[in-house]
mmCIF file of C-alpha atoms in Angstrom:
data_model
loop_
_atom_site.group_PDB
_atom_site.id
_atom_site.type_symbol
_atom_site.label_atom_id
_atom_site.label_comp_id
_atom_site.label_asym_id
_atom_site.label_seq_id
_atom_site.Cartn_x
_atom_site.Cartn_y
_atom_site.Cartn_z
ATOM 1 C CA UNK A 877 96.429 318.617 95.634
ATOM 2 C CA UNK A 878 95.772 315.875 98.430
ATOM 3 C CA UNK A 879 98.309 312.998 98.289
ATOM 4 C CA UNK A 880 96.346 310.289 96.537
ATOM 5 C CA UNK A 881 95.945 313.221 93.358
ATOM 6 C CA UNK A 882 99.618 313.214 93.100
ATOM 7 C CA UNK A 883 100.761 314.045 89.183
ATOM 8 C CA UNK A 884 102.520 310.347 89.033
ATOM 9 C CA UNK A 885 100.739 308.572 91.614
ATOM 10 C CA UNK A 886 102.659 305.364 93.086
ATOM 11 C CA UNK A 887 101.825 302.045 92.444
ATOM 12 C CA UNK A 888 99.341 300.243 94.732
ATOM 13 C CA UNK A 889 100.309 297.253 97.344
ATOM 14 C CA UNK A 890 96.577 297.068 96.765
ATOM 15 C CA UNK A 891 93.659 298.141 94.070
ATOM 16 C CA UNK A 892 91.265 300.068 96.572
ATOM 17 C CA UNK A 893 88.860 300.828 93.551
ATOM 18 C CA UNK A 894 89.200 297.477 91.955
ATOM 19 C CA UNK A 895 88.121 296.172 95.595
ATOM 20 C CA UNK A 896 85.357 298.267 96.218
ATOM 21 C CA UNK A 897 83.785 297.200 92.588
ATOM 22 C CA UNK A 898 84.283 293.715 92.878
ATOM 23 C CA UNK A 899 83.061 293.842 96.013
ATOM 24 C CA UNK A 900 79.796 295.332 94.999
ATOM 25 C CA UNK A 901 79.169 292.939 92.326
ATOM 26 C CA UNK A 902 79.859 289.869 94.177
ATOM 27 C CA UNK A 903 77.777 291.093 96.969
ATOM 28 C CA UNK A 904 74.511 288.807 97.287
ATOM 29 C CA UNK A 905 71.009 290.108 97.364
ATOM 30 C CA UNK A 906 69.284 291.209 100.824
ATOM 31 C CA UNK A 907 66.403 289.743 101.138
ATOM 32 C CA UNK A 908 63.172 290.972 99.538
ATOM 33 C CA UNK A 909 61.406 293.313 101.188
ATOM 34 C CA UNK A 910 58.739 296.383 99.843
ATOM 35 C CA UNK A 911 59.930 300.251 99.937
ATOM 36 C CA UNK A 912 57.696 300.791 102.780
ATOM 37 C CA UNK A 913 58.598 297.902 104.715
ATOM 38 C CA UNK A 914 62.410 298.642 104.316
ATOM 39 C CA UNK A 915 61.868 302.351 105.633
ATOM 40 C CA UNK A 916 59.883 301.182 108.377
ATOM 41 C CA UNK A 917 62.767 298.552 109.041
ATOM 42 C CA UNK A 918 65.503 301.280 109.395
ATOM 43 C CA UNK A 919 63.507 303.886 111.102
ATOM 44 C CA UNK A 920 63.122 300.971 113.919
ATOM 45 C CA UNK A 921 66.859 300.173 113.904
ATOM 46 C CA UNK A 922 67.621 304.117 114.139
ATOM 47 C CA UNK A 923 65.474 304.271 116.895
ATOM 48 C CA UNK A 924 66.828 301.201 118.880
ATOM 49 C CA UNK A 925 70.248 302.230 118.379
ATOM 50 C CA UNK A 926 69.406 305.351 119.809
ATOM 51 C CA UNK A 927 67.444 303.331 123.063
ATOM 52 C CA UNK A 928 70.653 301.263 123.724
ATOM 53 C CA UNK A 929 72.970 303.668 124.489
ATOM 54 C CA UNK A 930 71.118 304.394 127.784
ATOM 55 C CA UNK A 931 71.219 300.531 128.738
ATOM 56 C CA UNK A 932 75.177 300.253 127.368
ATOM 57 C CA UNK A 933 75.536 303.209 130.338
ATOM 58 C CA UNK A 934 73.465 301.401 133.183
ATOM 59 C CA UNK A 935 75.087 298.072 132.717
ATOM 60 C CA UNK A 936 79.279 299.688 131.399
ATOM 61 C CA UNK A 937 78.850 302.306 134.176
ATOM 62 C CA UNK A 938 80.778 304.424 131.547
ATOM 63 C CA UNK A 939 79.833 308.032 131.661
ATOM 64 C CA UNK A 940 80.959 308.288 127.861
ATOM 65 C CA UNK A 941 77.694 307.130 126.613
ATOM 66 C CA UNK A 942 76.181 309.708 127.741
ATOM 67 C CA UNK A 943 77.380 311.862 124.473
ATOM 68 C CA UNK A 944 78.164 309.874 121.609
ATOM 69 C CA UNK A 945 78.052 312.742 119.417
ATOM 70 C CA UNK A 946 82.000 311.877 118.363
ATOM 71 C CA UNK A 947 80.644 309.688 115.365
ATOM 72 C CA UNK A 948 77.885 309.078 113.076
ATOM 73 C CA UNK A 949 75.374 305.898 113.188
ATOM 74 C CA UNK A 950 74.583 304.637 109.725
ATOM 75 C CA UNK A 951 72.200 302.035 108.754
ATOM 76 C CA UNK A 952 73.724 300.444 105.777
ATOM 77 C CA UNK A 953 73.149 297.719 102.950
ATOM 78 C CA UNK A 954 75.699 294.799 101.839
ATOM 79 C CA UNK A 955 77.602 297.118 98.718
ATOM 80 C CA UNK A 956 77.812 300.088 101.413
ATOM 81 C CA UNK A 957 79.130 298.045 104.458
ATOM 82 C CA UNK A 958 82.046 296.552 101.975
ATOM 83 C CA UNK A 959 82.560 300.234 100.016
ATOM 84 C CA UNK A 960 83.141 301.823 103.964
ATOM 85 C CA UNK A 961 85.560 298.797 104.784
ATOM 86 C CA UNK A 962 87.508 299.313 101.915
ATOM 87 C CA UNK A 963 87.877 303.440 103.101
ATOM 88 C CA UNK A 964 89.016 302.296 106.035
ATOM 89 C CA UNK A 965 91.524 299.910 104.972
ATOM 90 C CA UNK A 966 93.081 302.535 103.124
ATOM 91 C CA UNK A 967 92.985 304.786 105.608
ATOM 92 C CA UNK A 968 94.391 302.774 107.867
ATOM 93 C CA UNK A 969 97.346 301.307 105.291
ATOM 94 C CA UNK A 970 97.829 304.451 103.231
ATOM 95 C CA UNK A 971 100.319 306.071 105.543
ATOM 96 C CA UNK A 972 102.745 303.207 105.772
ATOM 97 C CA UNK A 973 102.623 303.208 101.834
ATOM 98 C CA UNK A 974 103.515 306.325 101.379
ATOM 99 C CA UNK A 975 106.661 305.770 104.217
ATOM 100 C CA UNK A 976 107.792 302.651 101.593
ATOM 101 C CA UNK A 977 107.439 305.326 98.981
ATOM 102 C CA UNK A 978 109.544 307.928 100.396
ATOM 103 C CA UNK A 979 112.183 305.773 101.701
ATOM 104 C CA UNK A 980 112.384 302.568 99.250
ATOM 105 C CA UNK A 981 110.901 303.524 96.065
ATOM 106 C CA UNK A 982 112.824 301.069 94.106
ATOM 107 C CA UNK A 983 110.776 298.671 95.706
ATOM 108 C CA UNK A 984 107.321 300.711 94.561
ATOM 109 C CA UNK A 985 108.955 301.037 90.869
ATOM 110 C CA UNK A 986 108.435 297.134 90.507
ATOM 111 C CA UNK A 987 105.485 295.430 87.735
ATOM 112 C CA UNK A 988 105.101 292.884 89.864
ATOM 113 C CA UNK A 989 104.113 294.474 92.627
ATOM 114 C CA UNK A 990 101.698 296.500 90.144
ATOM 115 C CA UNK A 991 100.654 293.359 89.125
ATOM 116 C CA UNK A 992 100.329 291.944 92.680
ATOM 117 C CA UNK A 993 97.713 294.920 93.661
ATOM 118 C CA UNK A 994 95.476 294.149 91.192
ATOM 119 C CA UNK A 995 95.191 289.853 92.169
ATOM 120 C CA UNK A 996 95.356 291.640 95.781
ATOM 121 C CA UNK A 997 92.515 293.976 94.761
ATOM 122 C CA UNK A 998 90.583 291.568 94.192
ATOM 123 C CA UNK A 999 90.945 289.242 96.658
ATOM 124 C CA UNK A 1000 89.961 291.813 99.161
ATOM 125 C CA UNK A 1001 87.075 293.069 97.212
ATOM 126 C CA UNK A 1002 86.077 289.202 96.917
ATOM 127 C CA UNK A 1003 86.384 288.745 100.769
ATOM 128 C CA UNK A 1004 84.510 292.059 101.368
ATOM 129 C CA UNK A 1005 81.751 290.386 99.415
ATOM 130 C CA UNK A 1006 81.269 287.573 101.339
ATOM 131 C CA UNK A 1007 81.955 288.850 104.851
ATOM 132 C CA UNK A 1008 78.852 291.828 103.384
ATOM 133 C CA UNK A 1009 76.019 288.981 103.763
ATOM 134 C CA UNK A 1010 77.513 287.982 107.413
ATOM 135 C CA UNK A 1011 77.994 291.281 109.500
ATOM 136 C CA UNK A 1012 75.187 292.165 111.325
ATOM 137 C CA UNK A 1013 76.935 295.509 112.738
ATOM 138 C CA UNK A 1014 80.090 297.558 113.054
ATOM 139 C CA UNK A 1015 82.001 300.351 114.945
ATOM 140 C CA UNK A 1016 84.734 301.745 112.858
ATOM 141 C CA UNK A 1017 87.208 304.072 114.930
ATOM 142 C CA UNK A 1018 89.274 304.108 111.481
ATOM 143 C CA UNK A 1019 86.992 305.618 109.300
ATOM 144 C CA UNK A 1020 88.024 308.857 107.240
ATOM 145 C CA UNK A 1021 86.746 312.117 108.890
ATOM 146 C CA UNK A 1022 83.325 313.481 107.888
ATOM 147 C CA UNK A 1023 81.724 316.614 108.887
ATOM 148 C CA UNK A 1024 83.856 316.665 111.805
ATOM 149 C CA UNK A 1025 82.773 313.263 113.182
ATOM 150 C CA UNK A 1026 85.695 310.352 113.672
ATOM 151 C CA UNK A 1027 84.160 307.330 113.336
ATOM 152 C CA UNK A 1028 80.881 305.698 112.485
ATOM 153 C CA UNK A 1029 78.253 302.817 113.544
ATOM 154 C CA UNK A 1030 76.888 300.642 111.025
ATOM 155 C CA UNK A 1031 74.265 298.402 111.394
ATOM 156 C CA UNK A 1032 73.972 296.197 108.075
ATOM 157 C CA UNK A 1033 70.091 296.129 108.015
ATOM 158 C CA UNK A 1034 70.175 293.202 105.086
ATOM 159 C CA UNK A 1035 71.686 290.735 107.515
ATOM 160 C CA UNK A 1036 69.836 292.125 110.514
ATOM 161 C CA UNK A 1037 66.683 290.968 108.721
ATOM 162 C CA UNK A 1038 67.741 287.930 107.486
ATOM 163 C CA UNK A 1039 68.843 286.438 110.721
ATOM 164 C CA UNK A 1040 66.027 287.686 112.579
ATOM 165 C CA UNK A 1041 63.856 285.882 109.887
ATOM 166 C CA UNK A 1042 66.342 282.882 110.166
ATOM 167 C CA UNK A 1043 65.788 282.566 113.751
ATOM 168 C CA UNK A 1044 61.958 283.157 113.776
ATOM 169 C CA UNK A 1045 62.339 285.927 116.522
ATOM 170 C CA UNK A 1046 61.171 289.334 117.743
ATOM 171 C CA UNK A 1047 62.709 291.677 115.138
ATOM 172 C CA UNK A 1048 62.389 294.731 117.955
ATOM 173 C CA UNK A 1049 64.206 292.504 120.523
ATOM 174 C CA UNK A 1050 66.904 291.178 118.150
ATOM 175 C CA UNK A 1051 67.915 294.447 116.792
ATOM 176 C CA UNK A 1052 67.830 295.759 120.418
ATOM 177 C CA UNK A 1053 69.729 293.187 120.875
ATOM 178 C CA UNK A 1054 72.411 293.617 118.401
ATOM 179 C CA UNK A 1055 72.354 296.868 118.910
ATOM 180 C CA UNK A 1056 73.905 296.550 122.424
ATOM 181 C CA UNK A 1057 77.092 295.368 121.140
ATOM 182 C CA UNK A 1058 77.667 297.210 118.827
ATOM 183 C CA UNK A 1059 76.749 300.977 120.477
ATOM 184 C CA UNK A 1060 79.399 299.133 123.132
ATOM 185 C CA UNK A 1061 82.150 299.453 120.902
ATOM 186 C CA UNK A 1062 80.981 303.108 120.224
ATOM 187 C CA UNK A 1063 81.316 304.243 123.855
ATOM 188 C CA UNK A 1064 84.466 302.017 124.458
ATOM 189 C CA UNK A 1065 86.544 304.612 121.898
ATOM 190 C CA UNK A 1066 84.510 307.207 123.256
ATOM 191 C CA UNK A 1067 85.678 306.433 126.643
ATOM 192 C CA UNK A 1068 88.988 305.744 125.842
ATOM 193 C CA UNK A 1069 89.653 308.587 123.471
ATOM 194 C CA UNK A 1070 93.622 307.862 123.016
ATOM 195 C CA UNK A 1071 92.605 304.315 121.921
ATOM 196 C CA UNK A 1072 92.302 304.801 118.318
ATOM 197 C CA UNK A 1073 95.313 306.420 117.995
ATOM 198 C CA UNK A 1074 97.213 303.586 120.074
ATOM 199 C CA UNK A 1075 95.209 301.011 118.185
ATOM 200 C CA UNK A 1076 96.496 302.616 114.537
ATOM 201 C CA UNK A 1077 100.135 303.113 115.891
ATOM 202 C CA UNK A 1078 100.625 299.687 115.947
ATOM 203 C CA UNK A 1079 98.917 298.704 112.774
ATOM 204 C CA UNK A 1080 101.077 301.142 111.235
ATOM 205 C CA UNK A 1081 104.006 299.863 113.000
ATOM 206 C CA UNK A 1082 102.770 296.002 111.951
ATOM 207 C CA UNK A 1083 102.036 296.967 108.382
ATOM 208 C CA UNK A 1084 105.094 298.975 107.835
ATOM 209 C CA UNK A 1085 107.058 295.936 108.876
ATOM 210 C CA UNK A 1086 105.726 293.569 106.043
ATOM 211 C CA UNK A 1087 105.685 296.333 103.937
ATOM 212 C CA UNK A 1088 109.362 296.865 104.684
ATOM 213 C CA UNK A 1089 110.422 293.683 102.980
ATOM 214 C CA UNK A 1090 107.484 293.960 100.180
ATOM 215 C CA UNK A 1091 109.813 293.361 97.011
ATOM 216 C CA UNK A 1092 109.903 289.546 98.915
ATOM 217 C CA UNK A 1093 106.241 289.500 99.885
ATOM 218 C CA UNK A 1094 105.241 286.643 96.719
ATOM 219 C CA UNK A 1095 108.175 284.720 98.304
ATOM 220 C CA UNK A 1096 107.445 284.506 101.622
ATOM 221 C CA UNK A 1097 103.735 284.340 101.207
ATOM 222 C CA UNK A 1098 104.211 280.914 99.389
ATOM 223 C CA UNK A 1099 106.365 279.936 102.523
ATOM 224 C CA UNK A 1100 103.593 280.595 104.395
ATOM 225 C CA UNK A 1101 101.257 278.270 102.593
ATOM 226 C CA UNK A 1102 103.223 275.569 102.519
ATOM 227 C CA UNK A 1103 103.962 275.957 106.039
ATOM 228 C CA UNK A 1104 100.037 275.783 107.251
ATOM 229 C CA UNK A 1105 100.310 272.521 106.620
ATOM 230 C CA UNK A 1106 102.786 270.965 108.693
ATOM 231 C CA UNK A 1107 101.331 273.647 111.186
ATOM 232 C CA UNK A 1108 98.095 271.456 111.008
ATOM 233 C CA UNK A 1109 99.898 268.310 111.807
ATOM 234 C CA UNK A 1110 101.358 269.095 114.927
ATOM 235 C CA UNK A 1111 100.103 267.090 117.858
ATOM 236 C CA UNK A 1112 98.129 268.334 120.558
ATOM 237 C CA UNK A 1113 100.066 266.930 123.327
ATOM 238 C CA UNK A 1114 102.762 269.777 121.844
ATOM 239 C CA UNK A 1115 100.138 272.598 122.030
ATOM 240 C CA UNK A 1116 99.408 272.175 125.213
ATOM 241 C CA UNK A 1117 102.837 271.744 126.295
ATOM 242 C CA UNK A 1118 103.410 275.504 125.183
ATOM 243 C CA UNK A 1119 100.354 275.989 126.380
ATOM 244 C CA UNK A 1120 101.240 275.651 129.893
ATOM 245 C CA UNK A 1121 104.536 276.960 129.777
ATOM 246 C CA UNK A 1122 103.993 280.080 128.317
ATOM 247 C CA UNK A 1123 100.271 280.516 129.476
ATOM 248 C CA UNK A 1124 98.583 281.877 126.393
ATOM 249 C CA UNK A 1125 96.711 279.114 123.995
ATOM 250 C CA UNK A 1126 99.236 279.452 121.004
ATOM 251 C CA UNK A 1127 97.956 280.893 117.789
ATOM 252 C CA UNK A 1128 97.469 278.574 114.563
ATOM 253 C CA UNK A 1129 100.396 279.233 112.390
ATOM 254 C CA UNK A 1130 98.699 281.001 109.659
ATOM 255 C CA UNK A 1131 100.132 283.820 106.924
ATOM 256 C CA UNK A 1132 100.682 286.652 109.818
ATOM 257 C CA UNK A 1133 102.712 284.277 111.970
ATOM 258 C CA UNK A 1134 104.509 283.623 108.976
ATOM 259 C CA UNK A 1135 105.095 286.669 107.422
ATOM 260 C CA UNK A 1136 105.896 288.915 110.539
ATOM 261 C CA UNK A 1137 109.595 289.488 111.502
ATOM 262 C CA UNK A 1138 109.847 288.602 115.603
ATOM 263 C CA UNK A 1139 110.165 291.643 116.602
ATOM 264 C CA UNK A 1140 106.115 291.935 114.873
ATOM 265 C CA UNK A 1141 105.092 289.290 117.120
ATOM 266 C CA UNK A 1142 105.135 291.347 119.942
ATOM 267 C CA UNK A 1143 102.680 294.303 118.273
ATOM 268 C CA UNK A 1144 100.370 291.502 117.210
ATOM 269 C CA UNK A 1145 100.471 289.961 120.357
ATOM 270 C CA UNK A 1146 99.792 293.351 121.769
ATOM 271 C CA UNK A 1147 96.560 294.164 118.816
ATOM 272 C CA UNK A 1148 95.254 290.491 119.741
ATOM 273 C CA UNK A 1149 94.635 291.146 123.253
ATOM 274 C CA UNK A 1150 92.826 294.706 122.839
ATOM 275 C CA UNK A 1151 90.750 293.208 120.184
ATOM 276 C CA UNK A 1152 89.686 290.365 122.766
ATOM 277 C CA UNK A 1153 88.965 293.131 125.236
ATOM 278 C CA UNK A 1154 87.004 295.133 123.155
ATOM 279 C CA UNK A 1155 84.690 292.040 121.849
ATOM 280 C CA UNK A 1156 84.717 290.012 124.950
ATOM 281 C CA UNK A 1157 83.573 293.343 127.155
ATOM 282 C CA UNK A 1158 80.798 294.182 123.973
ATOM 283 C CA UNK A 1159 79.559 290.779 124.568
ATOM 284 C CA UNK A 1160 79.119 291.044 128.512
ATOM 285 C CA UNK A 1161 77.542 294.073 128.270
ATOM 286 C CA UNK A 1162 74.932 292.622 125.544
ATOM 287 C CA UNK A 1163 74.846 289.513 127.785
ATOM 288 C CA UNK A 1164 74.068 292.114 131.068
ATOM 289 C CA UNK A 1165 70.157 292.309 129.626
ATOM 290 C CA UNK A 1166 67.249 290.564 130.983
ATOM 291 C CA UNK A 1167 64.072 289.943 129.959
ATOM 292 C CA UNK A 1168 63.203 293.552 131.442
ATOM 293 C CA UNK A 1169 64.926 295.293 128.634
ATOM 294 C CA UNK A 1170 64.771 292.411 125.606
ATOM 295 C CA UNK A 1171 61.765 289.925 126.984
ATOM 296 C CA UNK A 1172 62.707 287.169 124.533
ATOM 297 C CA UNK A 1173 66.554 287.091 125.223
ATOM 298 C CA UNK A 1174 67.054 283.900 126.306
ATOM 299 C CA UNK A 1175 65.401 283.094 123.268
ATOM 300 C CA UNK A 1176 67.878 284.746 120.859
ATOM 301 C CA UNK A 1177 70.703 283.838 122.681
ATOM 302 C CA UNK A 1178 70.023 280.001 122.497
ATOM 303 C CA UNK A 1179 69.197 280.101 118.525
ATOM 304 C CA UNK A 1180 71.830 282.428 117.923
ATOM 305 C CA UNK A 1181 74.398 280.507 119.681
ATOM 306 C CA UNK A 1182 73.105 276.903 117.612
ATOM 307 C CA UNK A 1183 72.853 278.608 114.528
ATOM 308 C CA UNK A 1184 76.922 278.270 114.325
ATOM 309 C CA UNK A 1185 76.581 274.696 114.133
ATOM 310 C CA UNK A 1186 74.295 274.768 111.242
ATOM 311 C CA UNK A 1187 76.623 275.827 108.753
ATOM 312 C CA UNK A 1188 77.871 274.171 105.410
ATOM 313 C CA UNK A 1189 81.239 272.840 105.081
ATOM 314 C CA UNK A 1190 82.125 275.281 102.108
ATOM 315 C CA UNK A 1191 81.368 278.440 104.446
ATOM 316 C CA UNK A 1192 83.235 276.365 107.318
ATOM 317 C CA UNK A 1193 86.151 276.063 105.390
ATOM 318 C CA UNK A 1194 85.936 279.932 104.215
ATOM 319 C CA UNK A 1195 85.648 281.319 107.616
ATOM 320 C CA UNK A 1196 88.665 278.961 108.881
ATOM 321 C CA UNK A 1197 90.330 280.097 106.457
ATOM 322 C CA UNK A 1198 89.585 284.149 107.026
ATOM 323 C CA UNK A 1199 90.275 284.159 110.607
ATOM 324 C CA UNK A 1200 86.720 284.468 111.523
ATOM 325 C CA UNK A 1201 86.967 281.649 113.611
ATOM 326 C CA UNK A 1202 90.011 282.979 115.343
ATOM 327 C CA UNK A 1203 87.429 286.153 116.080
ATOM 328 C CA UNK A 1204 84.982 284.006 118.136
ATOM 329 C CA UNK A 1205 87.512 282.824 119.849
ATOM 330 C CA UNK A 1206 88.740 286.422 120.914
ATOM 331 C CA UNK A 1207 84.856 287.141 121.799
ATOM 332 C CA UNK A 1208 84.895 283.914 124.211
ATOM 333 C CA UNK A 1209 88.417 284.610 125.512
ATOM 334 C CA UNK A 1210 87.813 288.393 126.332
ATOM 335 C CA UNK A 1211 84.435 287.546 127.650
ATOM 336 C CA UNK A 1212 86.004 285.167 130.433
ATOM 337 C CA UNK A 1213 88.661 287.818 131.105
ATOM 338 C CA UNK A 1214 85.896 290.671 131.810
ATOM 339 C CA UNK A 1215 84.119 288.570 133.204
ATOM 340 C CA UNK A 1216 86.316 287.458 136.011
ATOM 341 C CA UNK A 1217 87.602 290.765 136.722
ATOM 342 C CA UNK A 1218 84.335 291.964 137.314
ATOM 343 C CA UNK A 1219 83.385 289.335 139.411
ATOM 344 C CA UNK A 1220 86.815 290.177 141.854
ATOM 345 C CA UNK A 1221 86.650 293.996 141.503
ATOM 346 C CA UNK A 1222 83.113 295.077 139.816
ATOM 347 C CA UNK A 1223 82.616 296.814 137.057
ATOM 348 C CA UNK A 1224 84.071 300.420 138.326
ATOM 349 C CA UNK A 1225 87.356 298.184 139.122
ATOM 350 C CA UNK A 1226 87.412 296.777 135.494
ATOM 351 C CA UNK A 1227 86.873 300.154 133.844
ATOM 352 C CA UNK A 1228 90.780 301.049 135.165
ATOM 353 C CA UNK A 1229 91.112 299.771 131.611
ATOM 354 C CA UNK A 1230 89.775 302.797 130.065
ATOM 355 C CA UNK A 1231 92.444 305.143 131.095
ATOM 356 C CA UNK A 1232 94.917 305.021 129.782
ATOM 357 C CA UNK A 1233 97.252 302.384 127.159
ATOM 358 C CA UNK A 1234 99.593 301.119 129.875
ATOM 359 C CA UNK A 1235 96.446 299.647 131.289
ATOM 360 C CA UNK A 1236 95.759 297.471 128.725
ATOM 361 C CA UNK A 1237 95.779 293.563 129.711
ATOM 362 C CA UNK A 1238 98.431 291.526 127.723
ATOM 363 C CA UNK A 1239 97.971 288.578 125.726
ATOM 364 C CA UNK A 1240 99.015 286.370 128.844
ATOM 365 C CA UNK A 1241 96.431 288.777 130.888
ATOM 366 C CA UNK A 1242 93.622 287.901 129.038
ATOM 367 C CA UNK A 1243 93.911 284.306 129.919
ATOM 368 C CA UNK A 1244 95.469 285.314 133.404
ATOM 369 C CA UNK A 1245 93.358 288.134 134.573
ATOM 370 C CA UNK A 1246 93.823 287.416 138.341
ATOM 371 C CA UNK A 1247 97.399 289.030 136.748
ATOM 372 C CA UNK A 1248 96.218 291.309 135.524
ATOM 373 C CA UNK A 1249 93.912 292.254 138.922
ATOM 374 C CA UNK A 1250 97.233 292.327 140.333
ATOM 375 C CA UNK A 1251 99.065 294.736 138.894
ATOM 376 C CA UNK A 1252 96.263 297.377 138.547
ATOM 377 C CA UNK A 1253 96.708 296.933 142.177
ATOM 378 C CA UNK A 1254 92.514 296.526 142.609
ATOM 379 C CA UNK A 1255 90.897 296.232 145.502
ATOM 380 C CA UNK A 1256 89.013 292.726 145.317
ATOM 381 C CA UNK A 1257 85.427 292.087 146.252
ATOM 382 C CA UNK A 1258 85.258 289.594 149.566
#
């Protein structure tokens, strides 16, 4: 009997199934398309997922993608992409549950906290839902083992098309396109084989420590609210003060700077800059193609970047208020820090950071990464 078939199974922090299902019928409709023409459409992605990995090698210089065979590329719709997210964010928080369980389950025992799973079920299932009809692609490292393989590509062919259409572009070049980045991510864990073990250590470590004081979580979480706004008011003279004292942009105060004991602050610190590594090095790499490989690039990349400032205030509001803007930030941030390491050392000097955890940048790296440079001890260019 696997744990989650337990005779009296704990309650849950949150509902998986209740967020799976309301994330499947909030999920909007793709756009409209013929059975034929939707075959043809994910044969074509299949296909150029398969044609990036060789450009991902030329331009990362990372033998890894030469096998990928590690995990599984799927080509997905809106209800999959949010029922896969929701595996993984059990897989990923399961573990420190089951620690709460074993050593406070007084804490598990509480109705509220039944109670809270469900309004918590929801809300995820809710956010699943709407972040379903904005993902174009995804490498998860943290998906649940299948048939061997450890993690799995997914390229969310609904959105794929819609932007494409939305952009009035080649659809060959933009999925190419897309493609890059995300079959980037693929080889970065393949190349790095420790990282997704590093990478769920401290998410286990993070989570465990808000779930550690979970019977206070309804508490604390209306601290948090009440505290973005005075967060909001602060001046900017103050920000940048900090700013150049500390040397890393400070963070909005938002309901994980809130929530996290100090000693946290240091493991999200840590999760923050890997995350801007990983996107900021995807989006070099996709930004290493010319017209050679995807002949209307410079196209897509000047309607793709305008298209952000074409949205409505509602969805402006939503994605302030998920974090998503916090992610472009991290792709712009790790972008600069590749980027100028690169530039100093070349791309066999930046790919030190493959080998092992202790030569991961820090926070303050990724904004410093002549630092950085520095203590890899690399040999600059000039």
């Amino acid at each position: 009997m696997s744990r989650n078939e337990s005779a009296t199974p704990r309650p849950q922090l949150v509902n998986w199934d209740l967020a799976a299902s309301t994330a499947a019928s909030l999920t909007p409709p793709g756009p409209t398309m013929s059975p034929v023409d939707i075959t043809r459409a994910v044969e074509n992605m299949r296909h150029l997922a398969a044609v990036s990995v060789n450009h991902v090698h030329a331009i990362s210089r990372l033998d890894a993608a030469r096998d990928l065979r590690d995990s599984e590329l799927l080509v997905v719709d809106r209800a999959s992409w949010s029922r896969a997210n929701s595996q993984s964010f059990r897989a990923l928080l399961d573990p420190a549950l089951d620690q709460l369980a074993a050593t406070r389950p007084e804490v598990l025992k509480s109705a509220s906290l039944t109670l809270g799973g469900t309004v918590t079920g929801a809300q995820l299932g809710a956010i699943l839902a709407f972040l379903s009809s904005k993902v174009l692609g995804q490498y998860d490292p943290f998906a649940p083992p299948r048939d061997g393989l450890g993690g799995r590509l997914l390229l969310v062919a609904p959105n794929i098309i819609s932007v494409e259409r939305e952009l009035n572009v080649d659809p060959s070049d933009f999925r190419l396109w897309v493609c890059l980045h995300e079959q980037t991510h693929r080889v970065q864990f393949a190349a790095a084989p420790w990282l997704k073990d590093h990478m769920t250590s401290h998410i286990g470590q993070l989570t465990s420590g808000l779930l550690d004081q979970a019977d206070t979580l309804s508490e604390r979480l209306g601290a948090a609210v009440r505290n973005i706004t005075t967060a909001r008011v602060r001046s900017r003279g103050e920000a940048a003060a900090r700013t150049a004292t500390d040397g890393v942009p400070p963070r909005p105060a938002g309901v994980l700077s809130i929530l996290q004991a100090p000693e946290d602050k240091e493991l999200l610190s840590h999760l923050t800059a890997v995350m801007s590594l990983l996107e900021g090095h995807a989006n070099v790499v996709m930004d290493g193609v010319d017209g050679s490989i995807v002949p209307s690039v410079k196209t897509i990349r000047r309607r793709f970047n305008a298209r952000g400032t074409s949205r409505g205030p509602l969805e402006k509001i939503i994605r302030q208020l998920m974090g998503l803007d916090a992610k472009m930030r991290q792709y712009s941030d790790g972008s600069k820090f590749v980027r100028r390491v690169v530039s100093q050392t070349g791309m066999d000097g930046f790919n030190a950071v493959w080998e092992a955890a202790s030569n991961l940048p820090t926070e303050r790296e990724i904004h410093a990464p002549d630092e950085w440079i520095d203590r890899m001890s690399l040999r600059r260019h000039g």
